[in-house]
Amino acid sequence: MELIQSFSVDHTLIVPGIFQSRVDNVGNDTVTTYDIRLKKPNREPVIDVAAMHSLEHIIATYLRNDPDWKDEIIYWGPMGCLTGFYLILKGNRAPRDIFDLVLRAFKSVGDANEVPGATAVNCGHYLMHNLAMAKWYAAEFAEYLEANADSPEIFEYPRAERLITDNGQHFFDS
């Protein structure tokens, strides 16, 4: 069975950043999935679940209301590993082209006085939110992005390639 694209990334080398995860053609449209990685996988503690949930609500609301981008947003949601989020947009842009959008979205968390949609009517687990921690994670990531804006490693995945020898042995190379 072939590895899916997100499993071909060398998670032992990835750093926080904005990465293009995959590009798909859906009918006549192109959609791009971005990996918005806040934590170093397997090397840093993951994001607190309640804070992750709050970040999901706040940033999804921000993105879907941004006047320049709202028509391009398809999806914003957490990774199962709790180290970041997936952002799916119409079109195909380089990660650097969405840097300002992502930075603004994370900075907007600091201005939030409440978590949008955090009621029993609007949310499947409305009691599991932590606005204070969400603000902390968002500020940490925004500061990191600003400090590393000129670093190519926050925009380019470290890839793991599966090498197969003539006798069928599998090796991975980064």
Tab-separated table of N, CA, C and O in Angstrom, residues 32-125:
chain	number	residue	atom	x	y	z
A	32	THR	N	-5.909	23.456	-2.440
A	32	THR	CA	-4.629	23.182	-1.815
A	32	THR	C	-4.818	23.036	-0.313
A	32	THR	O	-5.492	23.846	0.314
A	33	THR	N	-4.209	21.995	0.224
A	33	THR	CA	-4.211	21.762	1.661
A	33	THR	C	-2.874	22.221	2.221
A	33	THR	O	-1.815	21.826	1.716
A	34	TYR	N	-2.945	23.063	3.242
A	34	TYR	CA	-1.750	23.570	3.907
A	34	TYR	C	-1.660	22.983	5.309
A	34	TYR	O	-2.661	22.837	6.004
A	35	ASP	N	-0.462	22.682	5.716
A	35	ASP	CA	-0.128	22.207	7.043
A	35	ASP	C	0.346	23.434	7.811
A	35	ASP	O	1.389	23.999	7.498
A	36	ILE	N	-0.435	23.860	8.780
A	36	ILE	CA	-0.059	24.990	9.636
A	36	ILE	C	0.444	24.361	10.934
A	36	ILE	O	-0.336	24.011	11.817
A	37	ARG	N	1.740	24.185	11.029
A	37	ARG	CA	2.343	23.394	12.099
A	37	ARG	C	2.834	24.308	13.218
A	37	ARG	O	3.712	25.120	13.013
A	38	LEU	N	2.277	24.133	14.409
A	38	LEU	CA	2.634	24.958	15.558
A	38	LEU	C	3.715	24.334	16.429
A	38	LEU	O	4.428	25.038	17.137
A	39	LYS	N	3.809	23.024	16.409
A	39	LYS	CA	4.731	22.309	17.297
A	39	LYS	C	5.594	21.338	16.511
A	39	LYS	O	5.170	20.802	15.494
A	40	LYS	N	6.807	21.081	17.022
A	40	LYS	CA	7.687	20.079	16.427
A	40	LYS	C	7.152	18.703	16.805
A	40	LYS	O	7.133	18.356	17.986
A	41	PRO	N	6.721	17.912	15.844
A	41	PRO	CA	6.177	16.588	16.163
A	41	PRO	C	7.179	15.713	16.904
A	41	PRO	O	8.368	15.710	16.593
A	42	ASN	N	6.683	15.000	17.881
A	42	ASN	CA	7.463	14.026	18.639
A	42	ASN	C	8.627	14.624	19.423
A	42	ASN	O	9.429	13.898	19.987
A	43	ARG	N	8.726	15.954	19.456
A	43	ARG	CA	9.819	16.603	20.188
A	43	ARG	C	9.313	17.658	21.163
A	43	ARG	O	10.047	18.043	22.059
A	44	GLU	N	8.111	18.152	20.965
A	44	GLU	CA	7.521	19.148	21.857
A	44	GLU	C	6.181	18.625	22.350
A	44	GLU	O	5.545	17.832	21.663
A	45	PRO	N	5.742	19.095	23.505
A	45	PRO	CA	4.388	18.723	23.930
A	45	PRO	C	3.361	19.223	22.910
A	45	PRO	O	3.528	20.288	22.309
A	46	VAL	N	2.321	18.441	22.718
A	46	VAL	CA	1.266	18.833	21.787
A	46	VAL	C	0.448	19.977	22.375
A	46	VAL	O	0.577	20.314	23.557
A	47	ILE	N	-0.419	20.535	21.565
A	47	ILE	CA	-1.285	21.630	21.997
A	47	ILE	C	-2.390	21.067	22.888
A	47	ILE	O	-2.981	20.035	22.578
A	48	ASP	N	-2.635	21.745	23.981
A	48	ASP	CA	-3.717	21.372	24.890
A	48	ASP	C	-5.020	21.239	24.105
A	48	ASP	O	-5.338	22.092	23.271
A	49	VAL	N	-5.773	20.177	24.356
A	49	VAL	CA	-6.970	19.874	23.570
A	49	VAL	C	-8.002	21.003	23.651
A	49	VAL	O	-8.570	21.408	22.625
A	50	ALA	N	-8.266	21.520	24.829
A	50	ALA	CA	-9.262	22.591	24.967
A	50	ALA	C	-8.797	23.868	24.269
A	50	ALA	O	-9.591	24.566	23.631
A	51	ALA	N	-7.503	24.162	24.347
A	51	ALA	CA	-6.970	25.328	23.641
A	51	ALA	C	-7.044	25.123	22.131
A	51	ALA	O	-7.373	26.051	21.379
A	52	MET	N	-6.754	23.904	21.681
A	52	MET	CA	-6.833	23.578	20.252
A	52	MET	C	-8.255	23.800	19.743
A	52	MET	O	-8.459	24.368	18.663
A	53	HIS	N	-9.219	23.366	20.522
A	53	HIS	CA	-10.621	23.527	20.156
A	53	HIS	C	-10.972	25.011	20.052
A	53	HIS	O	-11.649	25.439	19.109
A	54	SER	N	-10.497	25.803	21.006
A	54	SER	CA	-10.761	27.243	20.971
A	54	SER	C	-10.081	27.902	19.771
A	54	SER	O	-10.680	28.751	19.104
A	55	LEU	N	-8.839	27.506	19.485
A	55	LEU	CA	-8.147	28.030	18.301
A	55	LEU	C	-8.909	27.687	17.030
A	55	LEU	O	-9.017	28.509	16.110
A	56	GLU	N	-9.443	26.475	16.978
A	56	GLU	CA	-10.231	26.067	15.805
A	56	GLU	C	-11.415	27.014	15.612
A	56	GLU	O	-11.631	27.529	14.510
A	57	HIS	N	-12.182	27.258	16.654
A	57	HIS	CA	-13.363	28.120	16.558
A	57	HIS	C	-12.993	29.556	16.190
A	57	HIS	O	-13.604	30.156	15.296
A	58	ILE	N	-12.017	30.122	16.899
A	58	ILE	CA	-11.659	31.532	16.697
A	58	ILE	C	-11.076	31.763	15.311
A	58	ILE	O	-11.473	32.689	14.590
A	59	ILE	N	-10.132	30.924	14.914
A	59	ILE	CA	-9.468	31.140	13.625
A	59	ILE	C	-10.386	30.796	12.461
A	59	ILE	O	-10.394	31.501	11.441
A	60	ALA	N	-11.204	29.762	12.586
A	60	ALA	CA	-12.174	29.462	11.520
A	60	ALA	C	-13.112	30.646	11.313
A	60	ALA	O	-13.411	31.020	10.170
A	61	THR	N	-13.551	31.234	12.405
A	61	THR	CA	-14.439	32.404	12.315
A	61	THR	C	-13.711	33.575	11.664
A	61	THR	O	-14.258	34.253	10.786
A	62	TYR	N	-12.466	33.810	12.072
A	62	TYR	CA	-11.678	34.889	11.491
A	62	TYR	C	-11.513	34.682	9.982
A	62	TYR	O	-11.762	35.593	9.184
A	63	LEU	N	-11.068	33.485	9.591
A	63	LEU	CA	-10.798	33.211	8.178
A	63	LEU	C	-12.054	33.363	7.316
A	63	LEU	O	-11.999	33.914	6.218
A	64	ARG	N	-13.172	32.873	7.817
A	64	ARG	CA	-14.403	32.911	7.026
A	64	ARG	C	-15.055	34.281	7.008
A	64	ARG	O	-16.066	34.478	6.326
A	65	ASN	N	-14.462	35.221	7.750
A	65	ASN	CA	-14.954	36.607	7.734
A	65	ASN	C	-13.943	37.574	7.140
A	65	ASN	O	-14.241	38.767	7.013
A	66	ASP	N	-12.754	37.113	6.796
A	66	ASP	CA	-11.753	38.000	6.206
A	66	ASP	C	-12.242	38.428	4.828
A	66	ASP	O	-12.485	37.576	3.963
A	67	PRO	N	-12.399	39.733	4.606
A	67	PRO	CA	-12.993	40.191	3.334
A	67	PRO	C	-12.222	39.786	2.083
A	67	PRO	O	-12.812	39.568	1.037
A	68	ASP	N	-10.902	39.654	2.197
A	68	ASP	CA	-10.092	39.300	1.028
A	68	ASP	C	-9.976	37.800	0.793
A	68	ASP	O	-9.611	37.378	-0.302
A	69	TRP	N	-10.276	36.985	1.802
A	69	TRP	CA	-10.037	35.554	1.703
A	69	TRP	C	-11.263	34.680	1.910
A	69	TRP	O	-11.216	33.481	1.612
A	70	LYS	N	-12.345	35.219	2.446
A	70	LYS	CA	-13.475	34.375	2.859
A	70	LYS	C	-14.019	33.488	1.743
A	70	LYS	O	-14.466	32.378	2.010
A	71	ASP	N	-13.955	33.936	0.503
A	71	ASP	CA	-14.465	33.124	-0.605
A	71	ASP	C	-13.480	32.033	-1.035
A	71	ASP	O	-13.829	31.162	-1.832
A	72	GLU	N	-12.261	32.078	-0.510
A	72	GLU	CA	-11.233	31.090	-0.844
A	72	GLU	C	-11.138	29.981	0.198
A	72	GLU	O	-10.534	28.936	-0.044
A	73	ILE	N	-11.702	30.213	1.383
A	73	ILE	CA	-11.581	29.277	2.500
A	73	ILE	C	-12.527	28.097	2.298
A	73	ILE	O	-13.725	28.273	2.124
A	74	ILE	N	-11.991	26.893	2.365
A	74	ILE	CA	-12.805	25.683	2.304
A	74	ILE	C	-12.887	25.041	3.687
A	74	ILE	O	-13.954	24.637	4.135
A	75	TYR	N	-11.757	24.980	4.388
A	75	TYR	CA	-11.740	24.262	5.659
A	75	TYR	C	-10.599	24.749	6.529
A	75	TYR	O	-9.509	25.050	6.040
A	76	TRP	N	-10.846	24.794	7.840
A	76	TRP	CA	-9.822	25.017	8.859
A	76	TRP	C	-10.108	24.031	9.986
A	76	TRP	O	-11.206	24.022	10.537
A	77	GLY	N	-9.161	23.171	10.320
A	77	GLY	CA	-9.403	22.217	11.395
A	77	GLY	C	-8.128	21.629	11.945
A	77	GLY	O	-7.066	21.693	11.319
A	78	PRO	N	-8.214	21.028	13.127
A	78	PRO	CA	-7.032	20.509	13.815
A	78	PRO	C	-6.517	19.200	13.236
A	78	PRO	O	-7.273	18.401	12.696
A	79	MET	N	-5.225	18.988	13.384
A	79	MET	CA	-4.604	17.704	13.054
A	79	MET	C	-4.879	16.752	14.209
A	79	MET	O	-4.883	17.150	15.367
A	80	GLY	N	-5.050	15.502	13.895
A	80	GLY	CA	-5.273	14.503	14.923
A	80	GLY	C	-4.125	14.389	15.907
A	80	GLY	O	-4.326	14.043	17.070
A	81	CYS	N	-2.908	14.701	15.479
A	81	CYS	CA	-1.738	14.606	16.356
A	81	CYS	C	-1.603	15.801	17.288
A	81	CYS	O	-0.722	15.824	18.146
A	82	LEU	N	-2.459	16.797	17.121
A	82	LEU	CA	-2.499	17.996	17.964
A	82	LEU	C	-1.223	18.836	17.894
A	82	LEU	O	-0.852	19.512	18.854
A	83	THR	N	-0.556	18.814	16.743
A	83	THR	CA	0.629	19.657	16.566
A	83	THR	C	0.370	20.819	15.625
A	83	THR	O	1.248	21.650	15.406
A	84	GLY	N	-0.820	20.888	15.044
A	84	GLY	CA	-1.133	21.970	14.120
A	84	GLY	C	-2.517	21.831	13.522
A	84	GLY	O	-3.357	21.079	14.031
A	85	PHE	N	-2.726	22.545	12.424
A	85	PHE	CA	-4.022	22.620	11.764
A	85	PHE	C	-3.853	22.395	10.271
A	85	PHE	O	-2.777	22.598	9.710
A	86	TYR	N	-4.952	22.024	9.635
A	86	TYR	CA	-5.017	22.004	8.180
A	86	TYR	C	-5.872	23.158	7.716
A	86	TYR	O	-6.939	23.424	8.287
A	87	LEU	N	-5.392	23.841	6.692
A	87	LEU	CA	-6.135	24.912	6.036
A	87	LEU	C	-6.277	24.498	4.581
A	87	LEU	O	-5.272	24.198	3.918
A	88	ILE	N	-7.505	24.451	4.093
A	88	ILE	CA	-7.745	24.114	2.688
A	88	ILE	C	-8.315	25.348	2.002
A	88	ILE	O	-9.305	25.929	2.462
A	89	LEU	N	-7.651	25.740	0.912
A	89	LEU	CA	-8.034	26.932	0.148
A	89	LEU	C	-8.293	26.576	-1.308
A	89	LEU	O	-7.678	25.648	-1.844
A	90	LYS	N	-9.151	27.345	-1.939
A	90	LYS	CA	-9.301	27.247	-3.389
A	90	LYS	C	-8.023	27.765	-4.027
A	90	LYS	O	-7.379	28.683	-3.507
A	91	GLY	N	-7.656	27.193	-5.154
A	91	GLY	CA	-6.469	27.648	-5.874
A	91	GLY	C	-5.211	26.956	-5.383
A	91	GLY	O	-5.261	26.012	-4.599
A	92	ASN	N	-4.096	27.455	-5.877
A	92	ASN	CA	-2.800	26.885	-5.527
A	92	ASN	C	-1.805	28.019	-5.356
A	92	ASN	O	-1.352	28.611	-6.327
A	93	ARG	N	-1.504	28.311	-4.102
A	93	ARG	CA	-0.552	29.364	-3.777
A	93	ARG	C	0.625	28.759	-3.014
A	93	ARG	O	0.458	27.794	-2.286
A	94	ALA	N	1.755	29.395	-3.129
A	94	ALA	CA	2.912	28.975	-2.342
A	94	ALA	C	2.653	29.321	-0.876
A	94	ALA	O	1.921	30.274	-0.573
A	95	PRO	N	3.233	28.559	0.050
A	95	PRO	CA	3.048	28.860	1.468
A	95	PRO	C	3.383	30.309	1.843
A	95	PRO	O	2.692	30.914	2.665
A	96	ARG	N	4.414	30.876	1.225
A	96	ARG	CA	4.755	32.280	1.516
A	96	ARG	C	3.606	33.228	1.157
A	96	ARG	O	3.470	34.285	1.758
A	97	ASP	N	2.794	32.840	0.176
A	97	ASP	CA	1.698	33.701	-0.270
A	97	ASP	C	0.549	33.773	0.731
A	97	ASP	O	-0.285	34.681	0.634
A	98	ILE	N	0.503	32.829	1.665
A	98	ILE	CA	-0.556	32.880	2.683
A	98	ILE	C	0.011	33.245	4.064
A	98	ILE	O	-0.715	33.238	5.054
A	99	PHE	N	1.281	33.578	4.114
A	99	PHE	CA	1.935	33.927	5.373
A	99	PHE	C	1.188	35.033	6.113
A	99	PHE	O	0.894	34.901	7.306
A	100	ASP	N	0.899	36.137	5.436
A	100	ASP	CA	0.238	37.266	6.095
A	100	ASP	C	-1.146	36.887	6.612
A	100	ASP	O	-1.540	37.305	7.703
A	101	LEU	N	-1.887	36.106	5.846
A	101	LEU	CA	-3.209	35.653	6.284
A	101	LEU	C	-3.096	34.829	7.559
A	101	LEU	O	-3.828	35.063	8.527
A	102	VAL	N	-2.189	33.869	7.575
A	102	VAL	CA	-2.020	33.004	8.740
A	102	VAL	C	-1.556	33.821	9.942
A	102	VAL	O	-2.081	33.667	11.056
A	103	LEU	N	-0.613	34.715	9.731
A	103	LEU	CA	-0.119	35.556	10.823
A	103	LEU	C	-1.245	36.412	11.402
A	103	LEU	O	-1.419	36.481	12.626
A	104	ARG	N	-2.023	37.055	10.542
A	104	ARG	CA	-3.159	37.872	11.014
A	104	ARG	C	-4.172	37.032	11.780
A	104	ARG	O	-4.710	37.469	12.799
A	105	ALA	N	-4.435	35.824	11.279
A	105	ALA	CA	-5.407	34.950	11.943
A	105	ALA	C	-4.950	34.611	13.359
A	105	ALA	O	-5.751	34.682	14.308
A	106	PHE	N	-3.696	34.267	13.523
A	106	PHE	CA	-3.206	33.929	14.854
A	106	PHE	C	-3.127	35.162	15.754
A	106	PHE	O	-3.406	35.073	16.953
A	107	LYS	N	-2.783	36.301	15.194
A	107	LYS	CA	-2.771	37.532	16.001
A	107	LYS	C	-4.183	37.918	16.439
A	107	LYS	O	-4.368	38.503	17.502
A	108	SER	N	-5.183	37.578	15.632
A	108	SER	CA	-6.565	37.932	15.973
A	108	SER	C	-7.044	37.222	17.237
A	108	SER	O	-7.955	37.713	17.916
A	109	VAL	N	-6.440	36.102	17.559
A	109	VAL	CA	-6.840	35.348	18.752
A	109	VAL	C	-6.633	36.195	20.008
A	109	VAL	O	-7.436	36.151	20.943
A	110	GLY	N	-5.596	37.000	20.006
A	110	GLY	CA	-5.320	37.867	21.151
A	110	GLY	C	-6.413	38.880	21.420
A	110	GLY	O	-6.567	39.348	22.554
A	111	ASP	N	-7.184	39.230	20.400
A	111	ASP	CA	-8.271	40.204	20.547
A	111	ASP	C	-9.592	39.566	20.954
A	111	ASP	O	-10.556	40.267	21.233
A	112	ALA	N	-9.646	38.244	20.979
A	112	ALA	CA	-10.908	37.550	21.275
A	112	ALA	C	-11.278	37.702	22.755
A	112	ALA	O	-10.439	37.502	23.636
A	113	ASN	N	-12.533	38.055	22.998
A	113	ASN	CA	-13.055	38.143	24.359
A	113	ASN	C	-13.869	36.909	24.718
A	113	ASN	O	-14.215	36.714	25.887
A	114	GLU	N	-14.193	36.130	23.692
A	114	GLU	CA	-14.939	34.896	23.890
A	114	GLU	C	-14.662	33.976	22.708
A	114	GLU	O	-14.133	34.406	21.688
A	115	VAL	N	-15.024	32.729	22.859
A	115	VAL	CA	-14.854	31.759	21.781
A	115	VAL	C	-16.166	31.719	21.007
A	115	VAL	O	-17.209	31.374	21.567
A	116	PRO	N	-16.141	32.085	19.718
A	116	PRO	CA	-17.374	32.055	18.933
A	116	PRO	C	-17.960	30.650	18.848
A	116	PRO	O	-17.224	29.670	18.705
A	117	GLY	N	-19.255	30.544	18.957
A	117	GLY	CA	-19.931	29.268	18.799
A	117	GLY	C	-19.741	28.307	19.954
A	117	GLY	O	-19.993	27.109	19.800
A	118	ALA	N	-19.308	28.783	21.102
A	118	ALA	CA	-19.057	27.898	22.252
A	118	ALA	C	-20.316	27.788	23.117
A	118	ALA	O	-20.306	28.124	24.297
A	119	THR	N	-21.381	27.301	22.495
A	119	THR	CA	-22.628	27.052	23.223
A	119	THR	C	-23.089	25.643	22.886
A	119	THR	O	-22.675	25.064	21.877
A	120	ALA	N	-23.980	25.120	23.713
A	120	ALA	CA	-24.487	23.765	23.488
A	120	ALA	C	-25.205	23.643	22.145
A	120	ALA	O	-25.186	22.586	21.519
A	121	VAL	N	-25.800	24.723	21.697
A	121	VAL	CA	-26.530	24.716	20.425
A	121	VAL	C	-25.564	24.689	19.239
A	121	VAL	O	-25.841	24.044	18.234
A	122	ASN	N	-24.413	25.352	19.368
A	122	ASN	CA	-23.497	25.535	18.244
A	122	ASN	C	-22.304	24.594	18.194
A	122	ASN	O	-21.610	24.542	17.176
A	123	CYS	N	-22.037	23.864	19.272
A	123	CYS	CA	-20.781	23.115	19.360
A	123	CYS	C	-21.025	21.749	19.987
A	123	CYS	O	-21.784	21.637	20.955
A	124	GLY	N	-20.336	20.745	19.479
A	124	GLY	CA	-20.502	19.390	19.965
A	124	GLY	C	-19.875	19.109	21.323
A	124	GLY	O	-20.158	18.086	21.938
A	125	HIS	N	-18.993	19.980	21.771
A	125	HIS	CA	-18.389	19.825	23.103
A	125	HIS	C	-18.063	21.222	23.622
A	125	HIS	O	-16.915	21.603	23.820
